[in-house]
Coordinates of C-alpha atoms and ligand atoms in Angstrom, one line a residue:
X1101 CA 29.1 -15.3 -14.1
X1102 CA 26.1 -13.0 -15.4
X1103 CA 24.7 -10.9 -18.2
X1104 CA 23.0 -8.2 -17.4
X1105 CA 20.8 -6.9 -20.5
X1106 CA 19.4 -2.8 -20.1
X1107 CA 16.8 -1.4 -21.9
X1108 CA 16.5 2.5 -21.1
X1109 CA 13.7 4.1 -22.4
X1110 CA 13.3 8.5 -21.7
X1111 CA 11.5 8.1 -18.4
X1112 CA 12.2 4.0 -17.7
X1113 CA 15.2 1.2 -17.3
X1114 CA 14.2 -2.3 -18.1
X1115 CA 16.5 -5.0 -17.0
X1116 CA 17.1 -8.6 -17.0
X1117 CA 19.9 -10.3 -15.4
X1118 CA 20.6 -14.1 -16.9
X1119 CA 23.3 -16.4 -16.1
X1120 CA 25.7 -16.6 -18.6
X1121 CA 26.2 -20.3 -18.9
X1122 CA 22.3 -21.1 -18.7
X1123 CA 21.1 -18.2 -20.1
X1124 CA 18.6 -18.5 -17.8
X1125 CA 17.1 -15.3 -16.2
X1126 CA 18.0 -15.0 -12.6
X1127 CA 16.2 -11.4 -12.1
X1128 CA 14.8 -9.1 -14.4
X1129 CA 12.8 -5.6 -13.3
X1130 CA 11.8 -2.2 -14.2
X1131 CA 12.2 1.6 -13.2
X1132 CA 9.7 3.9 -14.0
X1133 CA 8.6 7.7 -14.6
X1134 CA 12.4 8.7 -13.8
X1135 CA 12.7 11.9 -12.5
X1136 CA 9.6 12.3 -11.8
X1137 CA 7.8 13.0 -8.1
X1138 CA 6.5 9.0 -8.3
X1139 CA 9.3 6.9 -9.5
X1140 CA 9.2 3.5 -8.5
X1141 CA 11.1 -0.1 -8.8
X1142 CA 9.7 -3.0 -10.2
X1143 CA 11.6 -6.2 -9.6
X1144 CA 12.0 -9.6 -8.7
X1145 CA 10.5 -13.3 -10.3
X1146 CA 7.5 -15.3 -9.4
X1147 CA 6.7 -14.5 -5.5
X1148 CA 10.1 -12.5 -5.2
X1149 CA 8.1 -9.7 -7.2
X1150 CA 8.0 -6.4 -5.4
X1151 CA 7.4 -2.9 -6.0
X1152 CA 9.4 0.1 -3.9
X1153 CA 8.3 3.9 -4.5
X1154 CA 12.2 5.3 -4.8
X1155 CA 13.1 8.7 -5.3
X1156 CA 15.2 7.9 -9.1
X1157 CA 16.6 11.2 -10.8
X1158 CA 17.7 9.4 -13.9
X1159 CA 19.3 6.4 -15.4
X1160 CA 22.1 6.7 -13.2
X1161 CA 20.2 6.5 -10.5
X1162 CA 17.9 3.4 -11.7
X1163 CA 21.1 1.4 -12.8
X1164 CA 22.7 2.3 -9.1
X1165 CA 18.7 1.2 -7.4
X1166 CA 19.2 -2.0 -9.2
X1167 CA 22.9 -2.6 -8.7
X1168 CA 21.4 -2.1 -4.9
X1169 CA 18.9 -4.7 -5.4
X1170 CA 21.4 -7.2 -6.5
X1171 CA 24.0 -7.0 -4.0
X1172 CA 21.8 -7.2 -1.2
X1173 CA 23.2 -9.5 1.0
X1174 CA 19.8 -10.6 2.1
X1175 CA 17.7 -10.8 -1.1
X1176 CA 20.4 -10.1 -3.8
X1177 CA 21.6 -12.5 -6.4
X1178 CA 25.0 -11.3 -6.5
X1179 CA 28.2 -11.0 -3.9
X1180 CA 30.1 -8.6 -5.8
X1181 CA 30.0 -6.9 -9.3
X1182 CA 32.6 -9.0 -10.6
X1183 CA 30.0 -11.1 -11.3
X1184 CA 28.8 -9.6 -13.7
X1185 CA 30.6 -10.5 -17.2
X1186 CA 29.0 -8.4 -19.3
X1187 CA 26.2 -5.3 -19.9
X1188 CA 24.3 -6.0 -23.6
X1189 CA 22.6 -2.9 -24.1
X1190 CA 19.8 -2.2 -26.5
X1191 CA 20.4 0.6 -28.7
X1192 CA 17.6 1.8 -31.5
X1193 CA 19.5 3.2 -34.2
X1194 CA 22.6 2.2 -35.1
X1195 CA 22.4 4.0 -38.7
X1196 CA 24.7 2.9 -41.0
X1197 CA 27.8 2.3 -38.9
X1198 CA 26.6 -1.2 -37.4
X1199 CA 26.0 -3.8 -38.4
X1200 CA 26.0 -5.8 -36.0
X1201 CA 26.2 -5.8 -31.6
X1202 CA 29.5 -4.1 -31.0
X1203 CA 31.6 -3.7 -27.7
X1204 CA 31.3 -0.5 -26.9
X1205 CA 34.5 1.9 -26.6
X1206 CA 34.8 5.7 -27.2
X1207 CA 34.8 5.4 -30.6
X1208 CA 31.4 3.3 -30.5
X1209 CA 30.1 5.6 -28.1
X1210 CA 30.9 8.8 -30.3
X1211 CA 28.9 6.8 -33.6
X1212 CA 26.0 6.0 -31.3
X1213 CA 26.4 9.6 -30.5
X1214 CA 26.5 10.9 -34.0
X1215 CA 23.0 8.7 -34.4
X1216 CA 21.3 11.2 -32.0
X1217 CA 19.7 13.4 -34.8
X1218 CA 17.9 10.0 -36.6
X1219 CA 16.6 8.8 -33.3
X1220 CA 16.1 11.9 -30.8
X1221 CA 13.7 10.1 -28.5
X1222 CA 15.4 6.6 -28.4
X1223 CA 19.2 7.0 -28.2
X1224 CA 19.7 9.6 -26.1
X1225 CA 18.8 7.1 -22.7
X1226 CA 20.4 4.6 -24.7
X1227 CA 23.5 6.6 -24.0
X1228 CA 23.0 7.7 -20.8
X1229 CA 22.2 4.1 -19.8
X1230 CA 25.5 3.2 -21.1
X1231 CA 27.4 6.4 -19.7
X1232 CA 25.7 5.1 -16.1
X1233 CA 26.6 1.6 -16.7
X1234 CA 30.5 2.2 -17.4
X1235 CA 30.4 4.4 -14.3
X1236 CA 28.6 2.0 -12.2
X1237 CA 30.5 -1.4 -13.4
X1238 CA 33.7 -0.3 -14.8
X1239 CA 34.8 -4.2 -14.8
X1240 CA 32.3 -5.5 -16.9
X1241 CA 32.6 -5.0 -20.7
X1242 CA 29.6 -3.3 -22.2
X1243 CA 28.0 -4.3 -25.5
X1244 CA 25.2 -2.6 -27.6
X1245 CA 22.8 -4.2 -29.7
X1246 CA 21.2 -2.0 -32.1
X1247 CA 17.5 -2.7 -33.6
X1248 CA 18.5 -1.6 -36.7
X1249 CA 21.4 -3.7 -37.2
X1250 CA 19.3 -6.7 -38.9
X1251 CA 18.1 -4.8 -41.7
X1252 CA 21.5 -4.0 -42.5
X1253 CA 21.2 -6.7 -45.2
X1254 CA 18.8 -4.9 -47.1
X1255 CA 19.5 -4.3 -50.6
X1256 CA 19.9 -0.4 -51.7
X1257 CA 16.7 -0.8 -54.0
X1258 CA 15.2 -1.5 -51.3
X1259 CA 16.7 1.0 -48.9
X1260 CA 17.0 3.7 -50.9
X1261 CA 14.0 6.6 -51.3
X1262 CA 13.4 7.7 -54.5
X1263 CA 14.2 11.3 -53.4
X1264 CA 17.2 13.5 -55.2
X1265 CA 20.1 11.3 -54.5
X1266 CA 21.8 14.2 -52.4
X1267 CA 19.2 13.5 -49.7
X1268 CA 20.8 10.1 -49.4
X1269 CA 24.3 11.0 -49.6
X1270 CA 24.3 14.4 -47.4
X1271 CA 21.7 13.8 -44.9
X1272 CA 21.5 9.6 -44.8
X1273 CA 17.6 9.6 -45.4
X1274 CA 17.0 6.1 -46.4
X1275 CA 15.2 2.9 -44.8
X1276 CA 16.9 1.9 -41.6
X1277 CA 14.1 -0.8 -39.7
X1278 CA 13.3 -1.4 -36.7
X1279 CA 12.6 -4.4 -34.4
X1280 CA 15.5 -6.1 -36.0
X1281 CA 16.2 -7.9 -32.6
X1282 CA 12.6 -9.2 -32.6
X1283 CA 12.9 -10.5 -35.9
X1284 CA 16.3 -11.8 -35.9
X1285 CA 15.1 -14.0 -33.0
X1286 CA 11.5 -15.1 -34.0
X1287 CA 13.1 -15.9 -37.4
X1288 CA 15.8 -17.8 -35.8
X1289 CA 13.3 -19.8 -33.3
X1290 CA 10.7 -21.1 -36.9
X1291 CA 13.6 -22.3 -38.2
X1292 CA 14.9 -24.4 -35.5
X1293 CA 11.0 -25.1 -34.3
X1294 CA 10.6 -26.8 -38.1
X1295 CA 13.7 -28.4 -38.3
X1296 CA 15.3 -26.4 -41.2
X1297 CA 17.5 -24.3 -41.7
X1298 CA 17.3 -20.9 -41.7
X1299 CA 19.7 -20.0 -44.5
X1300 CA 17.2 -22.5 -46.5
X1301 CA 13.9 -20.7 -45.7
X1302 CA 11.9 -17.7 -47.1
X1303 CA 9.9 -15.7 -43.8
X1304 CA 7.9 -13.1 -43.0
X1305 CA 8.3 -12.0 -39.3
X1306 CA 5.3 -9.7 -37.9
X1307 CA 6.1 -8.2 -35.0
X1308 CA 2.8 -6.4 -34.1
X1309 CA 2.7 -4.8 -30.8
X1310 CA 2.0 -1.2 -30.2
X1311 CA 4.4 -0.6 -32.7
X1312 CA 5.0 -2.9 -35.5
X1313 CA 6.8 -4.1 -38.3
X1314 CA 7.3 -7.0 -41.2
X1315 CA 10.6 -8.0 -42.3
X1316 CA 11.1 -10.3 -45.5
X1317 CA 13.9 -12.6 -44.3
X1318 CA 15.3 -14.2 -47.1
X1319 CA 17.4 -17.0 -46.2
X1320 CA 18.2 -15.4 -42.8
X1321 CA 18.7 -12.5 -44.1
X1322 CA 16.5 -9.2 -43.9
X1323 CA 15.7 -7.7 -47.4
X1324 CA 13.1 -5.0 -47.0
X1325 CA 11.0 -3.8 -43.7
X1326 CA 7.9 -1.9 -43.1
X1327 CA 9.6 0.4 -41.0
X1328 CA 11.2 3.0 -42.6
X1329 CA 13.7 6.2 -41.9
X1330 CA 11.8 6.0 -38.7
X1331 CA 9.1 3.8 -37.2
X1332 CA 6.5 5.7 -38.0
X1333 CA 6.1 4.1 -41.4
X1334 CA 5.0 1.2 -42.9
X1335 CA 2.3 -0.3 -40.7
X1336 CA -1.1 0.8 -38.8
X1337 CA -0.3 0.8 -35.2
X1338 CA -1.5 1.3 -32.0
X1339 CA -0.9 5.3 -32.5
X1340 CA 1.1 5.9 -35.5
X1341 CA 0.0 5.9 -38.8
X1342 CA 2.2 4.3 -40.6
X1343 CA 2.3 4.9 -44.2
X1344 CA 0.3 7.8 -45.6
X1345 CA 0.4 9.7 -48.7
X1346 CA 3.1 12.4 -47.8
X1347 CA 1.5 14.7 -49.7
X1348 CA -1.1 14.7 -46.7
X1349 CA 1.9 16.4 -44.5
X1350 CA 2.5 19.5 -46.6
X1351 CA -1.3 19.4 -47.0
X1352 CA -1.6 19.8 -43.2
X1353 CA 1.0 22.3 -43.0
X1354 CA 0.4 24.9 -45.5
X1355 CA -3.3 24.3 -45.7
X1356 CA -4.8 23.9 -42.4
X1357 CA -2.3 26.1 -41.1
X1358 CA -0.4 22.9 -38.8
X1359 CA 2.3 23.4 -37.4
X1360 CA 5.2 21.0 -37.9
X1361 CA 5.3 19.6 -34.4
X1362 CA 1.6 19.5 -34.4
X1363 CA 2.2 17.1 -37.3
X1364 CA 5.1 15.0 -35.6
X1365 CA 2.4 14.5 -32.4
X1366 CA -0.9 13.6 -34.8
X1367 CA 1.1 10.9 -36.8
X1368 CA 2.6 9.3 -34.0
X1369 CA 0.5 9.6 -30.6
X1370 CA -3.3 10.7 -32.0
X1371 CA -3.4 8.1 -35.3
X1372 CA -3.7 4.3 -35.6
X1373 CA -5.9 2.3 -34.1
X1374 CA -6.4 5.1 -31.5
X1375 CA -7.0 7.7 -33.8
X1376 CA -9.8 6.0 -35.5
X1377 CA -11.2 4.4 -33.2
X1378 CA -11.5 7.5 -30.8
X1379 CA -11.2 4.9 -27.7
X1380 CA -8.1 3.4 -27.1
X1381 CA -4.8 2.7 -28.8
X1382 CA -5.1 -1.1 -27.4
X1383 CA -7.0 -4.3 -29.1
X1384 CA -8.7 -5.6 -26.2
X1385 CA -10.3 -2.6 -25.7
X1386 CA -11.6 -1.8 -29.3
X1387 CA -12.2 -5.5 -29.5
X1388 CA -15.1 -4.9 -26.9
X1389 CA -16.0 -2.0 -28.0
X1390 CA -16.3 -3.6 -31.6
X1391 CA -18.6 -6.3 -30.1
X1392 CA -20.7 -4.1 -29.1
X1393 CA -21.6 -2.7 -32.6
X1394 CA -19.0 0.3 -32.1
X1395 CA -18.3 0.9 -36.1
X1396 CA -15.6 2.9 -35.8
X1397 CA -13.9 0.3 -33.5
X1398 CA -14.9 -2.3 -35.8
X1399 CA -13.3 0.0 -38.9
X1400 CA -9.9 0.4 -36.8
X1401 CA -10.1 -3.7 -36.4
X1402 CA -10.7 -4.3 -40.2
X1403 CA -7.8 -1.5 -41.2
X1404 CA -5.5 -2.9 -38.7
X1405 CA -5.8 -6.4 -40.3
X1406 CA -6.2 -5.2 -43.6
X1407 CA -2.8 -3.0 -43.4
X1408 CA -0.4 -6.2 -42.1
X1409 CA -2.6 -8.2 -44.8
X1410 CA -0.8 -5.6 -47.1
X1411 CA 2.7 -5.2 -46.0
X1412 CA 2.9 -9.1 -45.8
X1413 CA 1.9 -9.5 -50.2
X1414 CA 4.9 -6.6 -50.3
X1415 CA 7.1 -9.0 -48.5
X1416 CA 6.1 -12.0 -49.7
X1417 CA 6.9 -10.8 -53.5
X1418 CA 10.1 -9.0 -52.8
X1419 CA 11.5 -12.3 -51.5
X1420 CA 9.8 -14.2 -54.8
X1421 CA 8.0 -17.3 -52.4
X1422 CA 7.3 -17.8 -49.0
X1423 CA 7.5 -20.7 -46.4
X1424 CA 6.8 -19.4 -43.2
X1425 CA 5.1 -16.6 -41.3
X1426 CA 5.6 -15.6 -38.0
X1427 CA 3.5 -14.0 -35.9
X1428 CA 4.9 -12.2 -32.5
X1429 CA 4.4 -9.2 -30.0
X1430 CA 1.3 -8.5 -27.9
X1431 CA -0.8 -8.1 -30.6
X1432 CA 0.4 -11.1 -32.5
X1433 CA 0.9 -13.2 -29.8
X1434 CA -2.2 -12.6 -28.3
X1435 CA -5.2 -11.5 -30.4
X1436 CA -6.4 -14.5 -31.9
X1437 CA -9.0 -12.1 -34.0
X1438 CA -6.7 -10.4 -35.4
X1439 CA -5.0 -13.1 -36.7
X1440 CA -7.5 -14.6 -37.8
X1441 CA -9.0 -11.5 -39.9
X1442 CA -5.5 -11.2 -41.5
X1443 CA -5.3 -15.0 -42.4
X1444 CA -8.3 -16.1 -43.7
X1445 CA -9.3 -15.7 -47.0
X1446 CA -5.7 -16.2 -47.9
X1447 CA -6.2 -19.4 -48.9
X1448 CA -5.6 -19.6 -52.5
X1449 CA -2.3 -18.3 -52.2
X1450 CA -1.2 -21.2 -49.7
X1451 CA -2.1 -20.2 -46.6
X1452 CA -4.5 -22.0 -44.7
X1453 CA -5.3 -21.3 -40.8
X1454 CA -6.1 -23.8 -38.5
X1455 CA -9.1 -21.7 -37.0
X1456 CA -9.0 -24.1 -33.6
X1457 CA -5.1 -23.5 -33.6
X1458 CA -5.5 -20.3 -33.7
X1459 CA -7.2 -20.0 -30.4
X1460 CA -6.4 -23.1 -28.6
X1461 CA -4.3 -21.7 -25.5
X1462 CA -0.1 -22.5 -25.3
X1463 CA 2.3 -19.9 -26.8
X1464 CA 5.1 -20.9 -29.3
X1465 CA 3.5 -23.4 -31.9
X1466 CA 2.2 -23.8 -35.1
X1467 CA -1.1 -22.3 -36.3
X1468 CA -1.3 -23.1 -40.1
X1469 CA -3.4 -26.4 -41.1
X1470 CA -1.5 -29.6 -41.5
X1471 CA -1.8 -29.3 -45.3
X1472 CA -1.0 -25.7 -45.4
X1473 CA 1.7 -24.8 -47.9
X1474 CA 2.9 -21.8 -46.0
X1475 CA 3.8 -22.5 -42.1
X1476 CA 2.3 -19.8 -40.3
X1477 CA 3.9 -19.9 -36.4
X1478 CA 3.1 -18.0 -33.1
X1479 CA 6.6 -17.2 -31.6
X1480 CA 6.9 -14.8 -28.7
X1481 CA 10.0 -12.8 -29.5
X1482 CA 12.6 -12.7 -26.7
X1483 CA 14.6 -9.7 -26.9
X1484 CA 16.0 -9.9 -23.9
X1485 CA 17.7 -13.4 -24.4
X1486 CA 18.8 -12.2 -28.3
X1487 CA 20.7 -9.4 -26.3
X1488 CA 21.9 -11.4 -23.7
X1489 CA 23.2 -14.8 -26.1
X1490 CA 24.9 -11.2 -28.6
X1491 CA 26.7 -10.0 -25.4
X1492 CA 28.3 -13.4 -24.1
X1493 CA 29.5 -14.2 -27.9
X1494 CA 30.9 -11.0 -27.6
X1495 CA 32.7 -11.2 -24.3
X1496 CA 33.5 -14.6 -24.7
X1497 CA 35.3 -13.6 -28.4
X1498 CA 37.2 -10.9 -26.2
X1499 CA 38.6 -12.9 -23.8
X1500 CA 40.2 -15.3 -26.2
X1501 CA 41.5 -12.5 -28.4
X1502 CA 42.8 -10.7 -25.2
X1503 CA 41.0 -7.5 -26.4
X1504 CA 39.7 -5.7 -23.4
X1505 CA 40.7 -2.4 -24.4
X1506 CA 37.3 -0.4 -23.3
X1507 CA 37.2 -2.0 -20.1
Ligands
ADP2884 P1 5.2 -2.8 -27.0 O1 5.2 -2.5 -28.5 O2 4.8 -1.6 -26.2 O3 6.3 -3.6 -26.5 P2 3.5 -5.2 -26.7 O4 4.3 -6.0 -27.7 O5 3.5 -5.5 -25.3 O6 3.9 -3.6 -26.9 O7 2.0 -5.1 -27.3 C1 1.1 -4.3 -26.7 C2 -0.3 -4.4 -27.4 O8 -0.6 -5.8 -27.5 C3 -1.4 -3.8 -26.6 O9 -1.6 -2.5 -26.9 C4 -2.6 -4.7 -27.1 O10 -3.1 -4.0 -28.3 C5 -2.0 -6.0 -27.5 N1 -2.3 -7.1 -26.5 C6 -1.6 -7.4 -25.4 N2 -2.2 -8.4 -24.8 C7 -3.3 -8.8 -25.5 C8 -4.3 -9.8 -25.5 N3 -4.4 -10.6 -24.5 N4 -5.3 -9.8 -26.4 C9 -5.3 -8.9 -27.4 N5 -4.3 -8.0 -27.6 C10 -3.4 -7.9 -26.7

């Protein structure tokens, strides 16, 4: 039996299809630029890898080009769709209704629905991914697992926005988080990589890629997040913002004569480490650039680093004490600078960086000095397999309680 796992982005499907008992990824691949003149389909592992230039509408379309892929009787993993278990999908928001990954039925589908308006760009394909899935493998039972559904832990002073109350109670403006999938995993994997357990351990989980977030998990549990009522806030990133004075918005708007939208687009494609920079919204490129006595490269590297250097104190005192930090995503799997501006320095308060660590090649492992007080750990997160291990508990759950109602 499988799992397949689908991420549907506007314009792309990302999927990965793992054996259920092994959890083990048998396939995995990507559409892109759906509905667009140059779609294509990325797939396969190792030398199986291919790309096809394929006419894909939409979602539907992708999930059908893959189903395709799988059942071919030449190259295909699969000899009929009734191998397939189960479909864990991710979902961004899940607002308040979940708390955590639910089998999906109408009802489900109506509250992922009713999230629409707090996520516009993000749930929509969710759905439509999920609409396509039902339609396309009516057998399997589907599953979503929502990024926001870690943070559900987080207490109301942290959650709430000290806005009139009304704001709260009519229109649900509070702090939701993102990345909870990330951090549920990388948190997970510290605990078991240093032998404790997790309900006995204070983390901070920094998931820095091109967007990116900190989460304070308090004895396994999420108390308070950088991202916000949406992921624009909280920390630099690649091209958001992240937190600003909001006074700046209405500054924008009524004095330089801004529109709205115009806002919406600055804060979240033309700021971060793009917008100040002025070259690229990626660290290996400013890192060059930086290198080569670029300032403003060099000031988006030190604000970058300075801004996670931030949001961790926040987490570290909400939660009262800290054993372990955890650094994942492109970013924070990969840039050893960055790191290593954020960390050092940080000494007095406990946490000391093994500088040759830092850089020494090998991914999951431990980069804080022997004697450091604080663990600090590289873990790359695994979404994927966090969806796919949600899904199978799910399915397995459902087929001892006989509940297969929305299949
Ligand atoms: P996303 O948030 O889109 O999933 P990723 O987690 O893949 O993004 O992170 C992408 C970012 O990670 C890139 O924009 C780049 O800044 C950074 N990155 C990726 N690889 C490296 C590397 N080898 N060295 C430094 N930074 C890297």
């Amino acid at each position: 039996m499988y799992v397949l796992v689908i991420n549907a982005g506007s314009s792309s499907l990302k999927y990965q299809l793992l054996d259920a008992e092994t959890l083990s990824v048998v396939d995995k691949g990507l559409c892109e630029k759906l509905g667009l003149p140059d779609s294509f389909y990325h797939h396969g592992l190792g030398d199986a890898e291919q790309i096809e230039s394929l006419p894909l509408a939409d979602h539907h379309a992708a999930i059908q080009a893959v189903l395709d892929h799988l059942l071919d009787p030449l190259s295909g993993t699969l000899a009929s769709l009734d191998e397939i278990a189960a479909v864990g999908h991710r979902v961004v928001h899940g607002g308040e209704h979940f708390y955590q990954s639910t089998i999906i039925d109408d009802e489900v589908l109506a509250q992922i629905r009713e999230c629409v308006p707090l996520a516009p760009l993000h749930n929509p394909p969710a759905l439509t991914g999920i609409e396509a899935s039902k339609a396309l493998i009516p057998t399997a039972l589907q599953v979503a697992v929502f990024d926001t559904a870690f943070h559900h832990t987080m207490p109301p002073k942290a959650f709430m926005y000290a806005l009139p109350y009304e704001m709260y109670e009519q229109h649900r403006i509070r702090k939701y988080g993102f990345h909870g999938t990330s951090h549920r995993y990388v948190a997970r994997r510290a605990a078991h990589i240093l032998k404790r357990p997790l309900e006995d351990m204070r983390i901070v989980t920094c998931h820095l890629g091109n967007g990116g977030s900190i989460a304070a998990v308090d004895h396994g549990r999420s108390v308070d997040t950088s991202m916000g009522f949406t992921p624009l806030d909280g920390l630099m990133m690649g091209t958001r913002c992240g937190s600003i004075d909001p006074a700046i918005v209405t500054y924008l708007i009524l004095e330089l004569g801004l529109s709205a939208e115009d806002v919406d687009q600055m804060m979240n494609r033309r700021s971060g480490l793009f917008g100040i920079s002025g070259i690229s919204n990626d660290i290996r490129d400013i890192d060059e650039a930086a290198k080569s006595g670029d300032t403003r490269a060099q000031l988006a590297l030190e604000m970058y680093a300075y801004s996670v250097r931030k949001f961790l104190g926040k987490s570290v005192f909400a939660m009262g004490g800290l054993d372990a930090i955890v650094m994942t995503a492109g970013v924070g799997e990969h840039s050893s600078a960055i790191r290593e501006k954020i960390f050092v320095g940080l000494e007095g308060l406990g946490i000391v960086l093994d500088v040759k660590r830092n850089v020494e090649g090998g991914t999951e492992r431990v980069i804080s000095a022997d004697d450091s007080p604080v663990t600090l750990l590289l873990v790359p997160t695994n979404e994927e397999l966090m969806i796919a291990r949600d899904t199978i508990e799910l399915y397995e759950a459902s087929r001892t309680s006989g509940d297969r109602s929305d299949t």
